[in-house]
PDB file of C-alpha atoms in Angstrom:
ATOM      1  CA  UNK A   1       0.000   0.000   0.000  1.00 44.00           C
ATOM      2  CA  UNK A   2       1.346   3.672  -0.885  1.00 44.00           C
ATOM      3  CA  UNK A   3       2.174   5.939   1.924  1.00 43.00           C
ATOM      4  CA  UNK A   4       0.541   9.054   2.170  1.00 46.00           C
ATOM      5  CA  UNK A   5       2.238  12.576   3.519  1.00 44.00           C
ATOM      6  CA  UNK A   6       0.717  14.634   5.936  1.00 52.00           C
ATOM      7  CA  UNK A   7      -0.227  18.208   4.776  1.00 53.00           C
ATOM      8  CA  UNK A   8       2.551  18.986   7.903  1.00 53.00           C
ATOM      9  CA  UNK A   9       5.029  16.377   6.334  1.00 50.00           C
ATOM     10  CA  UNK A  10       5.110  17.275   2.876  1.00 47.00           C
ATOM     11  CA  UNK A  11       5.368  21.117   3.978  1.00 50.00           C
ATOM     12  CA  UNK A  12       8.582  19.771   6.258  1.00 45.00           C
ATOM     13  CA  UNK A  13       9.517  17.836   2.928  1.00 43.00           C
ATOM     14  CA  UNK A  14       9.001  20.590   0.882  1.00 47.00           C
ATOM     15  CA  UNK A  15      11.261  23.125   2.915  1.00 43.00           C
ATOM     16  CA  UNK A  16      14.056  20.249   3.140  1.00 41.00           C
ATOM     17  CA  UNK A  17      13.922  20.110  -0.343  1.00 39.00           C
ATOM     18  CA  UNK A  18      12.918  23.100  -2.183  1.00 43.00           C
ATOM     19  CA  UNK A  19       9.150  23.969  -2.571  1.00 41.00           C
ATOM     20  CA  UNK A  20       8.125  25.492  -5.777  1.00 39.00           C
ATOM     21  CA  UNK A  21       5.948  27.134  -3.618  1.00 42.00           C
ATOM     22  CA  UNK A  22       4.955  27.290  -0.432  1.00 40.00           C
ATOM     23  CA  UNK A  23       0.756  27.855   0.704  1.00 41.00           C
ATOM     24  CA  UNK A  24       0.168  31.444   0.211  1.00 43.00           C
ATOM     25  CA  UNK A  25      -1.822  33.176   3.399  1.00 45.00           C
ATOM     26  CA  UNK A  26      -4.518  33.842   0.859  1.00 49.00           C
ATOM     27  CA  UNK A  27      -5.626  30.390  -0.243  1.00 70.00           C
ATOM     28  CA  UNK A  28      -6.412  29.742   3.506  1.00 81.00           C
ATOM     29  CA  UNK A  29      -7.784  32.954   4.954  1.00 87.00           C
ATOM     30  CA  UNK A  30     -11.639  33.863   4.160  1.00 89.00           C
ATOM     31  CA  UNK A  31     -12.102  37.499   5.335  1.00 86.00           C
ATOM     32  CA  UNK A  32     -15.454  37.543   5.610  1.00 90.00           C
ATOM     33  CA  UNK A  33     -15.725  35.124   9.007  1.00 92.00           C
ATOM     34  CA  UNK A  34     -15.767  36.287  12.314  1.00 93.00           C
ATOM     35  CA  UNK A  35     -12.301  36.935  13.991  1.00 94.00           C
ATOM     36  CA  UNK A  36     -12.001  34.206  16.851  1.00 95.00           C
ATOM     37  CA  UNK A  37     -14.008  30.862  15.843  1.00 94.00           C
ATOM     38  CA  UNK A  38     -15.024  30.672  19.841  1.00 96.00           C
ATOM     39  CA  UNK A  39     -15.599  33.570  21.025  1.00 97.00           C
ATOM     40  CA  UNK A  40     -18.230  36.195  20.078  1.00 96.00           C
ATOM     41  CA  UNK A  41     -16.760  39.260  17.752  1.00 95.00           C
ATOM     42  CA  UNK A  42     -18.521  41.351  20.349  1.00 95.00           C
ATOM     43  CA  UNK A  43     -16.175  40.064  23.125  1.00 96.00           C
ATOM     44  CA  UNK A  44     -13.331  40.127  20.667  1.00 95.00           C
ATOM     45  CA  UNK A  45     -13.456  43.715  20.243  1.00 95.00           C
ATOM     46  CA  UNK A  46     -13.314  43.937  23.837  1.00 96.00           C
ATOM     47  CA  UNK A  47     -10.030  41.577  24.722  1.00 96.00           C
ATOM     48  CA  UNK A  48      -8.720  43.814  21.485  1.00 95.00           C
ATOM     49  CA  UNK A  49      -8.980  46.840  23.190  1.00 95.00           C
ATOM     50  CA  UNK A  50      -7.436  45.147  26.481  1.00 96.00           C
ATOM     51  CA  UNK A  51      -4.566  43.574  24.966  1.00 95.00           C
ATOM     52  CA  UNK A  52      -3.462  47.096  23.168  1.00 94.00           C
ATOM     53  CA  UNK A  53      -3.411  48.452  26.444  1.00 95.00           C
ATOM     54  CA  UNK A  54      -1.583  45.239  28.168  1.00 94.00           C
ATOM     55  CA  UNK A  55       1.007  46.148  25.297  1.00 92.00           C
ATOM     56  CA  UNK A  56       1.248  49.824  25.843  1.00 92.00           C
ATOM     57  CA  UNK A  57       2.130  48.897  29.364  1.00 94.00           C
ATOM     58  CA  UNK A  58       4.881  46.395  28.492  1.00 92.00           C
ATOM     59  CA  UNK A  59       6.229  48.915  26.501  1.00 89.00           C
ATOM     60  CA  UNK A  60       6.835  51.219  28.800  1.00 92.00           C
ATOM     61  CA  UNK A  61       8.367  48.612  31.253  1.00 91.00           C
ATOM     62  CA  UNK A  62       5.147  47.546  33.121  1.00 94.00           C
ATOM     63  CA  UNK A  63       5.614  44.266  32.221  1.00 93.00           C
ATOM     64  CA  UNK A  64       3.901  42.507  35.480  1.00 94.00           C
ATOM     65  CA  UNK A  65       0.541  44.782  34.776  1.00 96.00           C
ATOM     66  CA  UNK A  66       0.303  43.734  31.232  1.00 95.00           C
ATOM     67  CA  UNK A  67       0.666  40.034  32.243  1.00 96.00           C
ATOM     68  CA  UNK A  68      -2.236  40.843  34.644  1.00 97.00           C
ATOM     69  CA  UNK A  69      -4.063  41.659  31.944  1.00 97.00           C
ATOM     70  CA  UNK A  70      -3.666  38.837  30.014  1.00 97.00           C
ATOM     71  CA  UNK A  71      -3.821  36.432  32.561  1.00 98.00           C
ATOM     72  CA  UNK A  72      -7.236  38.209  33.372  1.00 98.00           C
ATOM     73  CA  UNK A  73      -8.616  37.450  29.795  1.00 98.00           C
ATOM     74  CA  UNK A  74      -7.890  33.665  29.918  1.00 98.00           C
ATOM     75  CA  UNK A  75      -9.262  33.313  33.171  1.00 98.00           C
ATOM     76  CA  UNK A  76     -12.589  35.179  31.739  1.00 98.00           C
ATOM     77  CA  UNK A  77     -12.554  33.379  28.419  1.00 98.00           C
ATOM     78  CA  UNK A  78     -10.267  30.134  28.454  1.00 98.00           C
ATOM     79  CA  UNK A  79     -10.626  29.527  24.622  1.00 98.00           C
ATOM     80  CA  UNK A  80      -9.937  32.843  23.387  1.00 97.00           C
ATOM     81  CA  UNK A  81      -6.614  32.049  21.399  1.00 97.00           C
ATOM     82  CA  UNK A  82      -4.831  35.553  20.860  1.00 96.00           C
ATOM     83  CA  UNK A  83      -4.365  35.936  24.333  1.00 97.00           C
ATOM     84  CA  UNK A  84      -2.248  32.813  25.115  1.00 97.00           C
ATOM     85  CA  UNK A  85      -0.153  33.826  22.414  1.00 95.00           C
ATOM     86  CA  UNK A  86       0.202  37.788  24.170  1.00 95.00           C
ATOM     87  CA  UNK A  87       0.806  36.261  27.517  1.00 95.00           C
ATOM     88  CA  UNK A  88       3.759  34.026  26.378  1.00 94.00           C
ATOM     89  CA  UNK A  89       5.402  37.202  24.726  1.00 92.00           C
ATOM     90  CA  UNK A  90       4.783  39.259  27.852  1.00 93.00           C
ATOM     91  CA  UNK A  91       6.373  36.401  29.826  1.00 92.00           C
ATOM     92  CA  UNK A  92       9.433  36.022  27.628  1.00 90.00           C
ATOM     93  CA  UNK A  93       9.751  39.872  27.999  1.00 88.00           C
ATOM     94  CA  UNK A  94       9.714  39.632  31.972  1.00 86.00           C
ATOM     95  CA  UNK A  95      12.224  36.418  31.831  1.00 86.00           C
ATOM     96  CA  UNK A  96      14.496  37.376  28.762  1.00 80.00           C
ATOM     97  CA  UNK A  97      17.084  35.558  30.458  1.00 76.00           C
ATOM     98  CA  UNK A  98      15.684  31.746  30.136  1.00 81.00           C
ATOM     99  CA  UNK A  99      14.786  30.592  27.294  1.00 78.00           C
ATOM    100  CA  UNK A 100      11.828  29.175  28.258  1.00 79.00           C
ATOM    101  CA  UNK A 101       9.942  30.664  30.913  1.00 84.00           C
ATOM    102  CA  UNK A 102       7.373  28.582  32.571  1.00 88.00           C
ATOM    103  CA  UNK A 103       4.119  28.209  30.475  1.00 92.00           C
ATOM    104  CA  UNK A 104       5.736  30.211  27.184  1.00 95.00           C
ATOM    105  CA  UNK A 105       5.383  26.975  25.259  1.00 95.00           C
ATOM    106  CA  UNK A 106       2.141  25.491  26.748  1.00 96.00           C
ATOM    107  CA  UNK A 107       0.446  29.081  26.001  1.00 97.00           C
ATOM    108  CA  UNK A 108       1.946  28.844  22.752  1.00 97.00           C
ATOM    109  CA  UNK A 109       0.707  25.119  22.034  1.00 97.00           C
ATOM    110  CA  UNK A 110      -2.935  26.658  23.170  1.00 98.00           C
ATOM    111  CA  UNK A 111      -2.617  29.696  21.020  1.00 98.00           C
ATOM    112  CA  UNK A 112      -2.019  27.146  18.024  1.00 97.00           C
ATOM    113  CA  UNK A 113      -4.631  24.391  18.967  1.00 97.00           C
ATOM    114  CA  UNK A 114      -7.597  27.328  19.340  1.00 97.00           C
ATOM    115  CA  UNK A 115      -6.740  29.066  16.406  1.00 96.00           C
ATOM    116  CA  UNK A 116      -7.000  25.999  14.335  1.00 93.00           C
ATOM    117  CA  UNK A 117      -9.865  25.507  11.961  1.00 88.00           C
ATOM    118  CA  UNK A 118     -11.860  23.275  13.478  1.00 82.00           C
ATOM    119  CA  UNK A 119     -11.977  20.616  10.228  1.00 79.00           C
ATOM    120  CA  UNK A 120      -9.395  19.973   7.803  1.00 70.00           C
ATOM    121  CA  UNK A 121      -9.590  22.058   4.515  1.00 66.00           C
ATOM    122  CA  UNK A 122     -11.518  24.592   6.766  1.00 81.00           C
ATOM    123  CA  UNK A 123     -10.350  28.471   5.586  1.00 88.00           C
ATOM    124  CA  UNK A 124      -9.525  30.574   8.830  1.00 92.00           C
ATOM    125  CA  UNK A 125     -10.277  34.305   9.615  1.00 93.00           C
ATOM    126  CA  UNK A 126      -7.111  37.123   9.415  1.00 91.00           C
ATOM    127  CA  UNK A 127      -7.203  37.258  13.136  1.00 94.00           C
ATOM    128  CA  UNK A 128      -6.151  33.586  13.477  1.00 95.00           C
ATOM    129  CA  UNK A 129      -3.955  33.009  10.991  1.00 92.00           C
ATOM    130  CA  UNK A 130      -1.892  36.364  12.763  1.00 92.00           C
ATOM    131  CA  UNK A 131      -1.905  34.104  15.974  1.00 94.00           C
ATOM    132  CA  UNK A 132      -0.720  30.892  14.165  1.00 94.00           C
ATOM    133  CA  UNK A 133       1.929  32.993  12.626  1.00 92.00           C
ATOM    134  CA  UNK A 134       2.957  34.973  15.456  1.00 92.00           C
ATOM    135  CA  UNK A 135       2.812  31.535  17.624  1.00 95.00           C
ATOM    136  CA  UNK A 136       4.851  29.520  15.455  1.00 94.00           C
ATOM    137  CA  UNK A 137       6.877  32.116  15.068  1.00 91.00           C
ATOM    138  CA  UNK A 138       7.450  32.876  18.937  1.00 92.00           C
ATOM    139  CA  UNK A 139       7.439  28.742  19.151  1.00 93.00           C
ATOM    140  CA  UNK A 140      10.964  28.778  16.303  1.00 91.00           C
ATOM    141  CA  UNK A 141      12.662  31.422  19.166  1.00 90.00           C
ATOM    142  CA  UNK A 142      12.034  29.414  22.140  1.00 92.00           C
ATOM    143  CA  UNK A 143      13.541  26.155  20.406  1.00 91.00           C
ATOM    144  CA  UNK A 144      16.275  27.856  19.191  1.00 89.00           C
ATOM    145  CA  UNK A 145      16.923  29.535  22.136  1.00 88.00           C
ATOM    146  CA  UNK A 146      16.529  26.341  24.222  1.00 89.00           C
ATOM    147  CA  UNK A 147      19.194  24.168  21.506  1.00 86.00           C
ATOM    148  CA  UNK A 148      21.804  26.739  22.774  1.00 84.00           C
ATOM    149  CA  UNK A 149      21.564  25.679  26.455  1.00 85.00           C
ATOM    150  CA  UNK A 150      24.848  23.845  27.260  1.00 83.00           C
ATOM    151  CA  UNK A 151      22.707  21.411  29.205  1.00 86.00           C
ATOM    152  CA  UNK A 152      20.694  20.816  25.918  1.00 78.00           C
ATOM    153  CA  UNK A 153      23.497  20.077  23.988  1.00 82.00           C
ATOM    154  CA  UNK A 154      22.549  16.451  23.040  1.00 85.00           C
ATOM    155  CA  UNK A 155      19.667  17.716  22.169  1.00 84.00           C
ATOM    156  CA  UNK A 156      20.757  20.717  20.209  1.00 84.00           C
ATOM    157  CA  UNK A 157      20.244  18.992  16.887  1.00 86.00           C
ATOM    158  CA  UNK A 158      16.673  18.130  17.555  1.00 86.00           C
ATOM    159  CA  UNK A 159      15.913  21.038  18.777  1.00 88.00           C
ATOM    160  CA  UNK A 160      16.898  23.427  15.565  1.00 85.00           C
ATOM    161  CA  UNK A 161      15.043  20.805  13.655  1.00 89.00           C
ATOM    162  CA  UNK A 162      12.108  21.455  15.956  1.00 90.00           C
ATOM    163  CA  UNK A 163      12.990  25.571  15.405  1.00 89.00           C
ATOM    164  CA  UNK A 164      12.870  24.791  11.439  1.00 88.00           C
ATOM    165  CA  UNK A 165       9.762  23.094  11.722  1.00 90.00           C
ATOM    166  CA  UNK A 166       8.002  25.999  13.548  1.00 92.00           C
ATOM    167  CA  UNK A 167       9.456  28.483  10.772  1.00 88.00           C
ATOM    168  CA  UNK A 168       7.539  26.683   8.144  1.00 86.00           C
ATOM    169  CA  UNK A 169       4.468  26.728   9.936  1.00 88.00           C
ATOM    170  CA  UNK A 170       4.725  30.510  10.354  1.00 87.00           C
ATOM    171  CA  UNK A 171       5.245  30.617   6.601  1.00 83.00           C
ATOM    172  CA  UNK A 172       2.142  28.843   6.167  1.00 83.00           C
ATOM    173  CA  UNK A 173       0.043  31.481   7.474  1.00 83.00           C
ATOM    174  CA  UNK A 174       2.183  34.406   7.893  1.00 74.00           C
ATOM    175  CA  UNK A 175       4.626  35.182   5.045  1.00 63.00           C
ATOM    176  CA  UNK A 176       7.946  33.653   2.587  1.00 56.00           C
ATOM    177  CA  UNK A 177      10.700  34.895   4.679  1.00 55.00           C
ATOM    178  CA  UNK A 178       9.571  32.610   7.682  1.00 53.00           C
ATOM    179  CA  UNK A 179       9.735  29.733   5.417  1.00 53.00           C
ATOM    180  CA  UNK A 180      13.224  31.037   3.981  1.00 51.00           C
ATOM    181  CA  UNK A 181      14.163  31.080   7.790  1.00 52.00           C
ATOM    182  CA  UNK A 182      13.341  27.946   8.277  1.00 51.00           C
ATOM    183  CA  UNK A 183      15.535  26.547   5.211  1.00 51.00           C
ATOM    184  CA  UNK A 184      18.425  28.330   7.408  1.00 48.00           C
ATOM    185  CA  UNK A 185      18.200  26.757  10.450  1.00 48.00           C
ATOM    186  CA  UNK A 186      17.369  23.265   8.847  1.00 48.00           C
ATOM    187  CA  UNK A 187      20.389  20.932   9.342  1.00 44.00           C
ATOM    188  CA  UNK A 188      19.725  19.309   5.881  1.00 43.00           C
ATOM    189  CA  UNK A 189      19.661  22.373   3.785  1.00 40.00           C
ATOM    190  CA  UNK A 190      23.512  23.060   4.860  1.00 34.00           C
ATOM    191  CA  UNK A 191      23.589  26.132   5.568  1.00 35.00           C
ATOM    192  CA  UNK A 192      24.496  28.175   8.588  1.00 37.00           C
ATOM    193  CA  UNK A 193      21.926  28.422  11.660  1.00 42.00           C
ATOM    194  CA  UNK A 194      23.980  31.300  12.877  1.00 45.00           C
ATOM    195  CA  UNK A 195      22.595  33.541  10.068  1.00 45.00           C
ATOM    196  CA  UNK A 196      19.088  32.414  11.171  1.00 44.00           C
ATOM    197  CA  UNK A 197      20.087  33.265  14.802  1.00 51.00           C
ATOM    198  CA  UNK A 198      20.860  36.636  13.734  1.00 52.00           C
ATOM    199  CA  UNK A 199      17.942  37.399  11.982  1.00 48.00           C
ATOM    200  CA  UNK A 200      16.012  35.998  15.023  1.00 49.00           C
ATOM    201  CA  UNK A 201      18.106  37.710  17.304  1.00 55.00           C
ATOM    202  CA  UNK A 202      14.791  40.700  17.680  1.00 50.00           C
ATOM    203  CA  UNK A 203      12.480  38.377  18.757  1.00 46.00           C
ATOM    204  CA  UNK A 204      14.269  36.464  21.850  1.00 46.00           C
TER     205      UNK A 204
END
């Protein structure tokens, strides 16, 4: 019997190898549905408002009342996606030391598995393919981050795969250059991950 790739493996297999192209945002993003596929728009435009200010504040170095913030939106609507996604960010912002502060990548897995159409095929709104992009995005920094830990140094390899992976993703509903990216770190397309760390360097 013939083996069939995953939509996730052949995009792997396609960055290993050289896509001809990769999904463009626009095949998978219908504009006219409702921004969060949970929550009602009119709550949406609330936690919007919210999680501009929770920025603002982070910005200007109130880092702990902006996690407040976010921490108070989960707890008022567990399956609203955007906000896992924000409260990882603010946390690597108040922790830039570790490369994984505790819950970055379990908000970040949430962020990804609400934003998610709920059946295959399904096209998603702008507002969550910006989370899956910004998630898998934030996701590729942690890895990377975490493959340069001298304690993770048997797992170094695995984890720049892992940061490759996450790059592609981004791509998928976010832009080329994440995709490029993620041909940089990849062991298999020899080239140098330090160019990719550079390039990252912004976001971690």
């Amino acid at each position: 019997m013939n083996s069939v790739l995953s939509a996730h493996d052949q995009r792997i297999l396609d960055t290993i190898l050289g896509p001809n192209d990769i999904l463009a945002p626009r095949k998978l993003i219908d504009e006219s549905r409702r921004p969060d596929q949970w929550v009602p728009t009119e709550q949406v435009e609330k936690y919007v408002l919210l999680e501009a200010n929770a920025r603002e504040l982070a910005q200007n170095n109130e880092i702990e009342k902006a996690l407040g913030i976010f921490d108070k939106i989960i707890t008022d609507s567990p399956l609203y996606a955007s906000a896992y996604n924000n409260r990882a960010q603010t946390k690597r912002l108040l922790y830039p030391d570790e490369a994984a502060p505790e819950g970055v990548i379990s908000d970040l897995k949430m962020a990804i598995k609400l934003s998610q159409p709920k059946a295959a095929l399904l096209q998603i709104s702008k507002m969550q393919a910006l989370v899956l992009h910004n998630s898998y995005f934030q996701l590729a920094a942690v890895y990377l981050a975490q493959s340069k830990l001298p304690e993770n140094w048997e797992k170094a390899w695995s984890l720049h795969m892992k940061s490759s992976e996450m790059m592609v993703e981004a791509s998928v509903y976010g832009d080329h250059m994440s995709a490029a990216i993620g041909k940089i770190v990849n062991p298999y397309a020899q080239l140098n991950a330090e160019t990719f760390e550079t390039m990252m360097k912004p976001f971690y």
